[in-house]
mmCIF file of C-alpha atoms in Angstrom:
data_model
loop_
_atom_site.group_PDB
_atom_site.id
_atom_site.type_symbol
_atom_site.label_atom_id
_atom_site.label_comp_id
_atom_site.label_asym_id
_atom_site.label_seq_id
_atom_site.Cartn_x
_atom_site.Cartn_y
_atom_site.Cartn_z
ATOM 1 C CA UNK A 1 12.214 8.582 19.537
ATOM 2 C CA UNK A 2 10.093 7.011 22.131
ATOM 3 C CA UNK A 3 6.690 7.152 22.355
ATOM 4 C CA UNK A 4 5.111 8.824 25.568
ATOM 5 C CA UNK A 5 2.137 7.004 27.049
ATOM 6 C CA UNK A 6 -0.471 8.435 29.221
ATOM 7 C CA UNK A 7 -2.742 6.513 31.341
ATOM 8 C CA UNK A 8 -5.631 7.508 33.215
ATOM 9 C CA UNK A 9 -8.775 6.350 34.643
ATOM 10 C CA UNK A 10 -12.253 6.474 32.778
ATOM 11 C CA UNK A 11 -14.898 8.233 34.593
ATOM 12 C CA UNK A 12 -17.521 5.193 35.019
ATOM 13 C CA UNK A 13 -21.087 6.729 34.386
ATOM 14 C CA UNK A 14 -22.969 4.043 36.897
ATOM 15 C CA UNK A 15 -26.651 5.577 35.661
ATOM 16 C CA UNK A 16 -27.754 6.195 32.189
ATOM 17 C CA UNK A 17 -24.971 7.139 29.492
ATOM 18 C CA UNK A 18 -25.687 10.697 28.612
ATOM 19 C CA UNK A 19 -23.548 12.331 26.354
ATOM 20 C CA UNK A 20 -21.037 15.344 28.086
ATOM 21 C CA UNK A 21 -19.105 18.069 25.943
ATOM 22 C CA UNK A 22 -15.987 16.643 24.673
ATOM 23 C CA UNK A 23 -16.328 12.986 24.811
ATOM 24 C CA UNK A 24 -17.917 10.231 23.401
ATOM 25 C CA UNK A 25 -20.033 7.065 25.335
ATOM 26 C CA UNK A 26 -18.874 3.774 25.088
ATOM 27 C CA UNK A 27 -21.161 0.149 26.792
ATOM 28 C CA UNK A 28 -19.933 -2.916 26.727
ATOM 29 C CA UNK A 29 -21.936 -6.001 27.597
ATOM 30 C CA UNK A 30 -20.275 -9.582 28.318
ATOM 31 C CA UNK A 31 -21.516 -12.718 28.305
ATOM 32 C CA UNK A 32 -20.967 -13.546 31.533
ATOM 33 C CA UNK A 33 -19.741 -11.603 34.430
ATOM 34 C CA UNK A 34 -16.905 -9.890 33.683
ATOM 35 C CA UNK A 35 -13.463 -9.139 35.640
ATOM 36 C CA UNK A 36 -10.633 -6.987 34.895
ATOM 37 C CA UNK A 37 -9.864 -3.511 32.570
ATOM 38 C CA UNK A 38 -10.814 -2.310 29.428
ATOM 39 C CA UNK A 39 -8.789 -0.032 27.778
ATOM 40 C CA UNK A 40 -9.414 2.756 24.594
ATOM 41 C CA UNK A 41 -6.317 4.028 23.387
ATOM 42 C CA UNK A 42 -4.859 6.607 20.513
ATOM 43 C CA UNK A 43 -2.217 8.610 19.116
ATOM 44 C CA UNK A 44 -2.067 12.221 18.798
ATOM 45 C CA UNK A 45 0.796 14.280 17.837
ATOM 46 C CA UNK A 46 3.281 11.100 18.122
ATOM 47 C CA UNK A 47 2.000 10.444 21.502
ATOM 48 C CA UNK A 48 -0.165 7.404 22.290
ATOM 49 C CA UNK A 49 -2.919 8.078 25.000
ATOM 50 C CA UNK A 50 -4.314 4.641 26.595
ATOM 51 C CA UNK A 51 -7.524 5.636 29.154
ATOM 52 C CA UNK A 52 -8.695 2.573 31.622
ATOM 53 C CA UNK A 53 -11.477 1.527 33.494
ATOM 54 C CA UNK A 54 -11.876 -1.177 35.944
ATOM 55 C CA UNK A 55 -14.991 -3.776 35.659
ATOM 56 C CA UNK A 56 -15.420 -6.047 38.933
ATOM 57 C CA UNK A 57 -17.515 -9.238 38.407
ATOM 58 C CA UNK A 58 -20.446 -7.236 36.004
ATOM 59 C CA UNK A 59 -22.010 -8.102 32.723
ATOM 60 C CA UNK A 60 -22.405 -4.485 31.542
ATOM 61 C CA UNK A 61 -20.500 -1.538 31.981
ATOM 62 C CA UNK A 62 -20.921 1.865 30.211
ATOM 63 C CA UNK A 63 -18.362 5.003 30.748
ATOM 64 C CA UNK A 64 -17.614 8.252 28.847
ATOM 65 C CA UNK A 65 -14.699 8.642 27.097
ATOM 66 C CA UNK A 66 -12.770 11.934 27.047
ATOM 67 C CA UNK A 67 -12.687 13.193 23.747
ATOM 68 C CA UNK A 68 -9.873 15.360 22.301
ATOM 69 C CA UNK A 69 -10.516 15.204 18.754
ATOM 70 C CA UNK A 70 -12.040 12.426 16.115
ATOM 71 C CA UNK A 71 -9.618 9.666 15.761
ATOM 72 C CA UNK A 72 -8.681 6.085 15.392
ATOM 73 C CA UNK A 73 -9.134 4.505 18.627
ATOM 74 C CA UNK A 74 -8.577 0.545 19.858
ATOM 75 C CA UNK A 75 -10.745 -0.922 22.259
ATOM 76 C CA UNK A 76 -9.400 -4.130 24.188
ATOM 77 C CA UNK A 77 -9.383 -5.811 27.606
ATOM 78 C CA UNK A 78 -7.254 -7.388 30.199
ATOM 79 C CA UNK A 79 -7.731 -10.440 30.758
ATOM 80 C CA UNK A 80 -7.923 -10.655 26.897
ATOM 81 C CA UNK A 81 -11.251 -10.493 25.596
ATOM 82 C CA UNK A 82 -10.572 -9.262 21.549
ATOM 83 C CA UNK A 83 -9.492 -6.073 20.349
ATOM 84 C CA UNK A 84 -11.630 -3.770 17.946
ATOM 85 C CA UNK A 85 -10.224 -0.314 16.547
ATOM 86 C CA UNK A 86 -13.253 2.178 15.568
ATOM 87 C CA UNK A 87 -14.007 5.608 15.045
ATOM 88 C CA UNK A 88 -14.084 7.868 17.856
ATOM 89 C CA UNK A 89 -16.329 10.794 17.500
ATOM 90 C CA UNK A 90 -17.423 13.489 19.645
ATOM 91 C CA UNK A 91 -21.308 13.095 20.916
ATOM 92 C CA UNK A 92 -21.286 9.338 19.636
ATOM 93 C CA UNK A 93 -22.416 6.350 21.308
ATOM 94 C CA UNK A 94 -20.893 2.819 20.788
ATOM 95 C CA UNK A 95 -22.485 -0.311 22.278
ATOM 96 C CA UNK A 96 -19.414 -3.501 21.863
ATOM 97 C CA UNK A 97 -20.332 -7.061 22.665
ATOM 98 C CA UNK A 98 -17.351 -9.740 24.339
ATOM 99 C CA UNK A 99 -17.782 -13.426 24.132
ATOM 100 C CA UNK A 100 -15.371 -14.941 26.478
ATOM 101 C CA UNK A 101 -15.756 -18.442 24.564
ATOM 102 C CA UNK A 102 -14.171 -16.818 21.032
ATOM 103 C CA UNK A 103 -12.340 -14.369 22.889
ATOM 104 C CA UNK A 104 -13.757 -11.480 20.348
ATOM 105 C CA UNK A 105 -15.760 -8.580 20.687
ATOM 106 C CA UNK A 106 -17.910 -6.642 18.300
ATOM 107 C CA UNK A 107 -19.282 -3.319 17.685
ATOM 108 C CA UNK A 108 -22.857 -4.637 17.731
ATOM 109 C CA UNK A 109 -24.066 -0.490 17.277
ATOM 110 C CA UNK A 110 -23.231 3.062 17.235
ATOM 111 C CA UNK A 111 -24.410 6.570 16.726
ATOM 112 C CA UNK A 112 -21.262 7.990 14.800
ATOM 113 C CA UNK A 113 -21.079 9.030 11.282
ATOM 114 C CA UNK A 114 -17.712 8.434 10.839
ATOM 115 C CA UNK A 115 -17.892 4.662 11.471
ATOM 116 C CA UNK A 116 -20.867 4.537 9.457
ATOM 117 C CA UNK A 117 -18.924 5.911 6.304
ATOM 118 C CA UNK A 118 -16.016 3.383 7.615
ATOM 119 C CA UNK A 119 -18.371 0.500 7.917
ATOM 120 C CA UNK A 120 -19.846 1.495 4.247
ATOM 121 C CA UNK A 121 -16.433 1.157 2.292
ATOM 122 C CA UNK A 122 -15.422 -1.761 4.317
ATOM 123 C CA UNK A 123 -18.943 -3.350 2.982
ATOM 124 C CA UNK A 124 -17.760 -1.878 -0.634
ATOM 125 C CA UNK A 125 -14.562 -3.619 -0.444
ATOM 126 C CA UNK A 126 -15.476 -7.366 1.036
ATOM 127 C CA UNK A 127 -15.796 -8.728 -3.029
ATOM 128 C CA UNK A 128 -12.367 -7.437 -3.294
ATOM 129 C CA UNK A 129 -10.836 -8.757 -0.057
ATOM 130 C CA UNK A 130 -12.091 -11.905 -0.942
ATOM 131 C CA UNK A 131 -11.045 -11.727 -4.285
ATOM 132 C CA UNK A 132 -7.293 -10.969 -3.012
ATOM 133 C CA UNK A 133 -7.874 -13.427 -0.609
ATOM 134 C CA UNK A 134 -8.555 -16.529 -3.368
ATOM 135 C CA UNK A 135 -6.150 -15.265 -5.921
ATOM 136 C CA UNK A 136 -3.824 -15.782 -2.810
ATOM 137 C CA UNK A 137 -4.321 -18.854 -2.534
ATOM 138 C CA UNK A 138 -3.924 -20.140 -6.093
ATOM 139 C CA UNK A 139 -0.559 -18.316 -6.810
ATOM 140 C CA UNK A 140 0.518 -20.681 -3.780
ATOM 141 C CA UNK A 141 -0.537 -23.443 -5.431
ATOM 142 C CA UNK A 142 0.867 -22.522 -8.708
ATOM 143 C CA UNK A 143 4.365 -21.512 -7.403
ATOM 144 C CA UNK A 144 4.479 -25.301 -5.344
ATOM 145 C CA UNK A 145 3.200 -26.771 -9.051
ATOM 146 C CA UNK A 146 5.812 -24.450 -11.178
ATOM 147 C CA UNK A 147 2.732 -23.151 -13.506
ATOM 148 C CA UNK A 148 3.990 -20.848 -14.808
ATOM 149 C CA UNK A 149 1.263 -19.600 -17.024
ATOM 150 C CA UNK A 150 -1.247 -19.886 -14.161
ATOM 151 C CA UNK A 151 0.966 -17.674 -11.596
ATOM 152 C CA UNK A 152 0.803 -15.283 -15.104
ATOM 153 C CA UNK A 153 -2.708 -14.915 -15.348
ATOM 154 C CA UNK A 154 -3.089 -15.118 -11.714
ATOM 155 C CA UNK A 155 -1.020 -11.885 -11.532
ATOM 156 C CA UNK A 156 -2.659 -10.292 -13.764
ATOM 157 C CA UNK A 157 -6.029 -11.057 -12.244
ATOM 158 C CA UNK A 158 -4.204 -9.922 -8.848
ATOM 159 C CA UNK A 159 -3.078 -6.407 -10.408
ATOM 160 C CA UNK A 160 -6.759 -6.022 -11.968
ATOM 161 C CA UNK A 161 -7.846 -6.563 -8.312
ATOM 162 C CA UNK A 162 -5.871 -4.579 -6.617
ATOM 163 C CA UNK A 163 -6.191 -1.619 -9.120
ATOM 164 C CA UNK A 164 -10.199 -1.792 -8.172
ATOM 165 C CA UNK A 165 -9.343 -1.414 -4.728
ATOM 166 C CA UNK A 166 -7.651 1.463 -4.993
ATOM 167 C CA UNK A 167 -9.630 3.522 -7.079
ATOM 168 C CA UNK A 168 -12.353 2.709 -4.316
ATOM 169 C CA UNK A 169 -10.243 4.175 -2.360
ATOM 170 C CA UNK A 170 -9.868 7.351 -3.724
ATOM 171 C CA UNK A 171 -13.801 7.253 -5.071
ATOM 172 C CA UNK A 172 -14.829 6.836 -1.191
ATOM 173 C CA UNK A 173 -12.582 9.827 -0.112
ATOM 174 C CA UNK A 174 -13.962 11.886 -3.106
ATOM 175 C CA UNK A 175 -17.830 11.227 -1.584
ATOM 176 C CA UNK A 176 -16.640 11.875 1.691
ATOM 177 C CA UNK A 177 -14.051 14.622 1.746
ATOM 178 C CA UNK A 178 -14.339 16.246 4.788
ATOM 179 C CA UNK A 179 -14.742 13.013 6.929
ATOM 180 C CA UNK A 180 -11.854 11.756 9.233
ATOM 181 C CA UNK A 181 -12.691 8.365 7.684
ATOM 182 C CA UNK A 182 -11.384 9.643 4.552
ATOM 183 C CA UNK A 183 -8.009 10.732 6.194
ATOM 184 C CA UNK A 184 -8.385 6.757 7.628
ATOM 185 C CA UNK A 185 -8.444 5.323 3.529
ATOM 186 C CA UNK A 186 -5.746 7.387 2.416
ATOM 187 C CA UNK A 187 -3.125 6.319 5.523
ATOM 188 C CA UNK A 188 -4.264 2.954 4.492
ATOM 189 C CA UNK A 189 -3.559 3.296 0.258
ATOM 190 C CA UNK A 190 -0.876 1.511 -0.996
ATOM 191 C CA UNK A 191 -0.197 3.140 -4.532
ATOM 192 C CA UNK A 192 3.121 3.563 -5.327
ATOM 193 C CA UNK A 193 1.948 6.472 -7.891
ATOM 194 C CA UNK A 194 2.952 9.821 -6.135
ATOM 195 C CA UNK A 195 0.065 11.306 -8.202
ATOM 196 C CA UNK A 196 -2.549 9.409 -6.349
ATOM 197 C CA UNK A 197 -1.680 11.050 -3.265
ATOM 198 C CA UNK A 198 -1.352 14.025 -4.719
ATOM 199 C CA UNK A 199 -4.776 13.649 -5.894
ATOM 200 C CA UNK A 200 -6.066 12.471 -2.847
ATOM 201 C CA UNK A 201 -4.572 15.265 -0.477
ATOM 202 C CA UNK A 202 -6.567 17.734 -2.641
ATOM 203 C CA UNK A 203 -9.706 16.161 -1.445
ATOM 204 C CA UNK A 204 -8.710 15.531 2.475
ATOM 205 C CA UNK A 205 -9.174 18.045 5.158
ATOM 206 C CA UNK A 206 -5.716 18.677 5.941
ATOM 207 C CA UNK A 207 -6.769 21.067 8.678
ATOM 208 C CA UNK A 208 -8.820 19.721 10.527
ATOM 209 C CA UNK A 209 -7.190 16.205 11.429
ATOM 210 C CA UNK A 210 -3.627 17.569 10.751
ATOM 211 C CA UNK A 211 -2.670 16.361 14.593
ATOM 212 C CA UNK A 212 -3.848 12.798 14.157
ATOM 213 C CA UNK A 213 -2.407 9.503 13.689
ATOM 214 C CA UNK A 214 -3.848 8.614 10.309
ATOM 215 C CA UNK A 215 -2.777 12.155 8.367
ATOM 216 C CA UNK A 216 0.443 11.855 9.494
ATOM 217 C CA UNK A 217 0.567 8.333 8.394
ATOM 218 C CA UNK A 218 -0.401 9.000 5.264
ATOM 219 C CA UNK A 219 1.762 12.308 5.117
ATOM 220 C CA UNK A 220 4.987 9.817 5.758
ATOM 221 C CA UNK A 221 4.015 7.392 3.328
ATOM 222 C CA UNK A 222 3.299 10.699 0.418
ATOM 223 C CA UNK A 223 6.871 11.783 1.436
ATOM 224 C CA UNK A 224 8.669 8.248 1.256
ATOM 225 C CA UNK A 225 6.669 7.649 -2.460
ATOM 226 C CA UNK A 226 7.726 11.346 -3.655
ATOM 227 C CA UNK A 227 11.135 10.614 -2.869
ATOM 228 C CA UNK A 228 11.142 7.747 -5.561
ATOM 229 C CA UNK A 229 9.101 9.242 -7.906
ATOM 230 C CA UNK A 230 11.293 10.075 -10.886
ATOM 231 C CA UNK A 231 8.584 10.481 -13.359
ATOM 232 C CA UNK A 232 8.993 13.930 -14.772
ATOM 233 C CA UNK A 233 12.309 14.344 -14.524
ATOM 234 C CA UNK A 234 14.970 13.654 -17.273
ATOM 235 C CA UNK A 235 16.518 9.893 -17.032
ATOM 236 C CA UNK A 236 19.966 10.197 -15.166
ATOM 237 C CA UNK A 237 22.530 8.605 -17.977
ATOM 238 C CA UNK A 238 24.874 5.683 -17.077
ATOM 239 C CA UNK A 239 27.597 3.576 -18.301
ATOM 240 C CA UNK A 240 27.650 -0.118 -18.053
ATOM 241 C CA UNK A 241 28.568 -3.332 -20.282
ATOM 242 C CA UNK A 242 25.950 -4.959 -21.624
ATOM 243 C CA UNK A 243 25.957 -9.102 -22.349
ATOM 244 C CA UNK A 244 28.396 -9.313 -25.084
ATOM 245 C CA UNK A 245 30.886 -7.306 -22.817
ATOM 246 C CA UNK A 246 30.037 -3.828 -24.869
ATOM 247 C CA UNK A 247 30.052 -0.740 -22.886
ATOM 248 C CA UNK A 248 26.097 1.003 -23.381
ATOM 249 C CA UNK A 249 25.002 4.335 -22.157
ATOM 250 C CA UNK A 250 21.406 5.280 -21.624
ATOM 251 C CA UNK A 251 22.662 8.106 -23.999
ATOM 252 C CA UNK A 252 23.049 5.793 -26.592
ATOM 253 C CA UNK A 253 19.470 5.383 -27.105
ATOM 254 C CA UNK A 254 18.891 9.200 -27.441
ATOM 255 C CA UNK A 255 16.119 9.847 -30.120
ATOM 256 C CA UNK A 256 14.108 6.471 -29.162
ATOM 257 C CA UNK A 257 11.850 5.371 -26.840
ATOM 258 C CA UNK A 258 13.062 3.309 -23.767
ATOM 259 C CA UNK A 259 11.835 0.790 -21.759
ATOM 260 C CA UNK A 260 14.205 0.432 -18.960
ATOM 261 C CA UNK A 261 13.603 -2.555 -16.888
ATOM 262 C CA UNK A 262 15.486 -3.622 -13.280
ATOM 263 C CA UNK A 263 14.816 -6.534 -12.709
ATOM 264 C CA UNK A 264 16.729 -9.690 -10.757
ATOM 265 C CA UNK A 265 16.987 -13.374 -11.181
ATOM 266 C CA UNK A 266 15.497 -14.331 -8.177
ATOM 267 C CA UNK A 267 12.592 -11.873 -8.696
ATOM 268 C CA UNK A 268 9.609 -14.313 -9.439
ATOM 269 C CA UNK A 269 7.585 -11.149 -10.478
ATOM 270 C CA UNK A 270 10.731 -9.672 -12.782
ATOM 271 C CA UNK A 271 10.532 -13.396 -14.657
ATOM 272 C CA UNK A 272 6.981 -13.440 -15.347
ATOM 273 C CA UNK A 273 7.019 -9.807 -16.424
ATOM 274 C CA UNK A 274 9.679 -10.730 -18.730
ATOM 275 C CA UNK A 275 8.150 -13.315 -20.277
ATOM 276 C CA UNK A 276 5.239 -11.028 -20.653
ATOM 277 C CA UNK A 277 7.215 -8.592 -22.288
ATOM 278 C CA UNK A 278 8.877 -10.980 -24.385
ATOM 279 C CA UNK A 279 5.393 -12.195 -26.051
ATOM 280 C CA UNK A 280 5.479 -8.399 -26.871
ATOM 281 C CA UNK A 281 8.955 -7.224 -27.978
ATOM 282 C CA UNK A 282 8.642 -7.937 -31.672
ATOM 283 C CA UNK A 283 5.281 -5.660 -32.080
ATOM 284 C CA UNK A 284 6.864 -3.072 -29.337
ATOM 285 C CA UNK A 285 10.216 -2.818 -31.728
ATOM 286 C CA UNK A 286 7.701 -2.083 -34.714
ATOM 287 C CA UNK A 287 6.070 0.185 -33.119
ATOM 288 C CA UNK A 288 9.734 1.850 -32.030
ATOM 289 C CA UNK A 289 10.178 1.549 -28.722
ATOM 290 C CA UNK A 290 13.619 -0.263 -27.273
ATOM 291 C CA UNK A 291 13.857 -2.067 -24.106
ATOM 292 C CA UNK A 292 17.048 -1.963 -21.965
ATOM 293 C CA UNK A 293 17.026 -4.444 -18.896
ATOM 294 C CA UNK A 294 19.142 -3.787 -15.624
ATOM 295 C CA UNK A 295 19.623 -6.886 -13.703
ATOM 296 C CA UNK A 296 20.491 -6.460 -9.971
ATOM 297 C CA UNK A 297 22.017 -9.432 -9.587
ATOM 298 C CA UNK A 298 25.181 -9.791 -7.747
ATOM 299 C CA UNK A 299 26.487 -12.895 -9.337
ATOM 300 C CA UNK A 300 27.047 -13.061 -13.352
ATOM 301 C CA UNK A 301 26.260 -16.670 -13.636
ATOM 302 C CA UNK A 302 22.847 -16.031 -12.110
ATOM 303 C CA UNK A 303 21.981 -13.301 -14.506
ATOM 304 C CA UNK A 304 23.743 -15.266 -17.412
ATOM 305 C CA UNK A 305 21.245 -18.756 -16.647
ATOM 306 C CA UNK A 306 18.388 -16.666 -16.019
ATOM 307 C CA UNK A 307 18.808 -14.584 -19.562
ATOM 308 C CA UNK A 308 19.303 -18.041 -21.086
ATOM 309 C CA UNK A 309 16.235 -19.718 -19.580
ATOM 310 C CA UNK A 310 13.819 -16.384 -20.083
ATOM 311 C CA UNK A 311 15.466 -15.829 -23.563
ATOM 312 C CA UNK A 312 15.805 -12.166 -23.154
ATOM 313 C CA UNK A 313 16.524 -10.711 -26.672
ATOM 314 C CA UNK A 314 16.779 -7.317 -25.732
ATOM 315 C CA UNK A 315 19.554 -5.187 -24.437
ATOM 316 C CA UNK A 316 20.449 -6.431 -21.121
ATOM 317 C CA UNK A 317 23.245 -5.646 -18.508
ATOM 318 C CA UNK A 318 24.500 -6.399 -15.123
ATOM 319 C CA UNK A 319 27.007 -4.612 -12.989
ATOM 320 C CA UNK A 320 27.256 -7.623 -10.327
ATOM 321 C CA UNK A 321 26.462 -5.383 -7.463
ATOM 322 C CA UNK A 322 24.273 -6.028 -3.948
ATOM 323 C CA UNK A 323 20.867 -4.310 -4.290
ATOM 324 C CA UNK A 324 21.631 -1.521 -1.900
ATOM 325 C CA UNK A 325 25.389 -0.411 -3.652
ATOM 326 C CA UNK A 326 23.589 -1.323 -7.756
ATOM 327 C CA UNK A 327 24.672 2.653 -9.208
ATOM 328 C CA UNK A 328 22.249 2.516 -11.606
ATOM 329 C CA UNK A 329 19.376 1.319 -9.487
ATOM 330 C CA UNK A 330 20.809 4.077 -6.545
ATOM 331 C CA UNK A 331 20.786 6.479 -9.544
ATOM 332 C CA UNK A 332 16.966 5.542 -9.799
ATOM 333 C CA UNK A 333 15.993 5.144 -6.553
ATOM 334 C CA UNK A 334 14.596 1.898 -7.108
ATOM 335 C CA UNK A 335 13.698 0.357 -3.869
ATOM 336 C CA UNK A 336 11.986 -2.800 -4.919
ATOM 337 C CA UNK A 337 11.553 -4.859 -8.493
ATOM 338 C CA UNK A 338 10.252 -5.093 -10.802
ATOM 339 C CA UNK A 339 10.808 -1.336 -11.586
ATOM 340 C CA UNK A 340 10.040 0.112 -15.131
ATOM 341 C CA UNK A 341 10.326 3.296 -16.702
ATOM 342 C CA UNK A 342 9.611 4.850 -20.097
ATOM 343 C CA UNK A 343 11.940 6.905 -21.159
ATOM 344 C CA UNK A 344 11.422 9.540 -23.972
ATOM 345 C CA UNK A 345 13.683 10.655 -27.207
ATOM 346 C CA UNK A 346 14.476 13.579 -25.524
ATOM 347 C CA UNK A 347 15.262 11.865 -22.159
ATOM 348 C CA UNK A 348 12.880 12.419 -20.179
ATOM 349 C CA UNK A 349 10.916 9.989 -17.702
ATOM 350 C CA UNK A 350 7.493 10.091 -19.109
ATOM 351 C CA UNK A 351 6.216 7.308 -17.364
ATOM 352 C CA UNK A 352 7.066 5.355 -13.858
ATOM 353 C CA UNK A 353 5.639 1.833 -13.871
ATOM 354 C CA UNK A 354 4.029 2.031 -16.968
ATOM 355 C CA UNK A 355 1.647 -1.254 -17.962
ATOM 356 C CA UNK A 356 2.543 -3.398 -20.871
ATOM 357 C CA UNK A 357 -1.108 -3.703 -22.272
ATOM 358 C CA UNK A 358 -0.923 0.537 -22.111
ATOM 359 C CA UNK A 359 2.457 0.215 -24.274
ATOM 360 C CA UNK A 360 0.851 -1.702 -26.611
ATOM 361 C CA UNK A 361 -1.496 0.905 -27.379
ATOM 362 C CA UNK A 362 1.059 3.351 -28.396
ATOM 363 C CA UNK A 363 2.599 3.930 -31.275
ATOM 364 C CA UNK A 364 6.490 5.488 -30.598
ATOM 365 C CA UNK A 365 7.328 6.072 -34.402
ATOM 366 C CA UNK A 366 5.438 8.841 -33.974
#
């Protein structure tokens, strides 16, 4: 579907910027004398809106900005002078500076509450930005170098990380619920737990900023994770033929716990989680849970060197299919690995993703 685009002209306030019903005031001041357009735009009910307004050789310019609702907005210039995207609200003023030697422009003050609750969890989340930023950098270096036990531990540092950023996430929307900015941070989450945006809706106003870009981000991205989300439901059974050529079913296991594990071997992730895993499987076996693995694979010899390098001792099976055709991962609805689920005696999908420090707490004798 294409996008429609409207484009209109700014109404250029040449005296004082005083506030009018229904928009918000926007100043920009350049370094030097500037010449060309400046541009706002947004996106409202699947339609993006671009407003313009000329500047002609001045260092300042201020205009009012028709206002049809808080939103995301994007502020840039032709000749190219940076691009900023901010909060628009209603009544609010926004002063931006442009440097034409960096070619960026700032948001050097404002009036708005909703940028100021932006501006606060952006603060919150710097340490963690940075954090991501480093780790980064030193799985690069540890993938050229082959480590593997420092791409292990720098995964796991990455996954503590990036668990702390999303429960600020959800903490910020909680102190803020009936903020747009909160509709911003959860279009922006990344969970792939359909419970956290279940969560999270619960706390939105879903009235409110139902028409905007960011809620109907965020309602896409709820729909596309509920539509993998198999905890809950019971574990679809399958046939298949395991290494030694012996045909398994998921039925099989009936009465036990199950780990089931897809996993590939060209997955860097799947390898280091199986090595994890293996460190584990002795003490997981006590404790009675089983682990089946599913590689999606399409060529045996690849699964066969990989099982042999990782020395996977569990159950383990391959049907030698492309991602996109793999039955059992289709059954699944896996859509990218490493993809785990714990599987109950009964057989039932207790748990989607689970974490193998969490399984280690368990005891599944019981």
């Amino acid at each position: 579907m294409k996008r429609i685009i409207f484009i209109s002209s700014m109404s250029l306030l040449l005296a004082g910027c005083v506030s009018t019903s229904g928009s918000f005031n926007v100043a920009c001041t350049f370094d030097q004398p500037y010449t060309g357009t400046i541009y706002t735009a947004h996106s409202t009910n699947n339609q993006r809106k671009i407003d313009s307004v000329k500047v002609d050789g001045k260092s300042r310019v201020q205009f009012s900005q028709q206002h049809e609702g808080t939103d995301s907005y994007t502020l840039y210039s032709r000749p190219e002078m940076g691009v900023f995207s901010f909060l628009g609200e209603e009544g609010a003023s926004y002063q931006f500076e442009f440097n034409s030697v960096s070619k960026d422009v700032k948001l050097v003050s404002h009036t708005s509450k909703e940028q100021t609750i932006k501006e606060e969890y952006e603060k919150l989340n710097l340490p963690y930005s940075k954090e991501a930023e480093r780790l980064g950098v030193l799985y690069m270096n540890a993938l050229k170098e082959k480590d593997e036990a420092r791409l292990s531990e720098v995964n796991r540092l990455s996954l503590k990380n990036f668990k702390a950023q999303q429960q600020l996430v959800i903490d910020q929307i909680k102190k803020y619920p009936e903020s747009f900015a909160s509709v911003v941070l959860a279009s922006n989450m990344l969970s792939d737990r359909y419970p956290d945006y279940v969560e999270v809706k619960e706390w939105i106003d879903t009235v409110r900023y139902a028409e905007t870009g960011a809620y109907n981000h965020f309602k896409k991205k709820m729909q596309e994770c509920e539509s993998t989300w198999m905890e809950g439901k019971n574990a679809p059974d399958f046939k298949t033929t395991d290494i030694h050529d012996d045909e398994l079913h998921l039925s099989d296991f009936r009465g036990k716990y199950v780990l089931l594990d897809f996993w590939a071997s060209w997955c860097m992730p799947c390898r280091m989680k199986a090595k994890e895993l293996k460190k584990i499987y002795p003490e997981l076996q006590k404790k009675g849970l089983e682990v089946l693995g599913v590689s999606l694979d399409e060529h045996r010899q690849d699964w066969l060197a990989a099982t042999r390098k990782d020395g996977i001792v569990w159950h383990n099976t391959c049907e030698c299919k492309a991602f996109k055709n793999h039955p059992i991962a289709c059954l699944y609805k896996v859509k990218q690995i490493p993809t785990l689920f714990l599987i109950d005696p009964a057989g039932k999908i207790v748990r989607q993703n689970p974490n193998l420090e969490e399984l280690m707490t368990e005891n599944w004798n019981q």
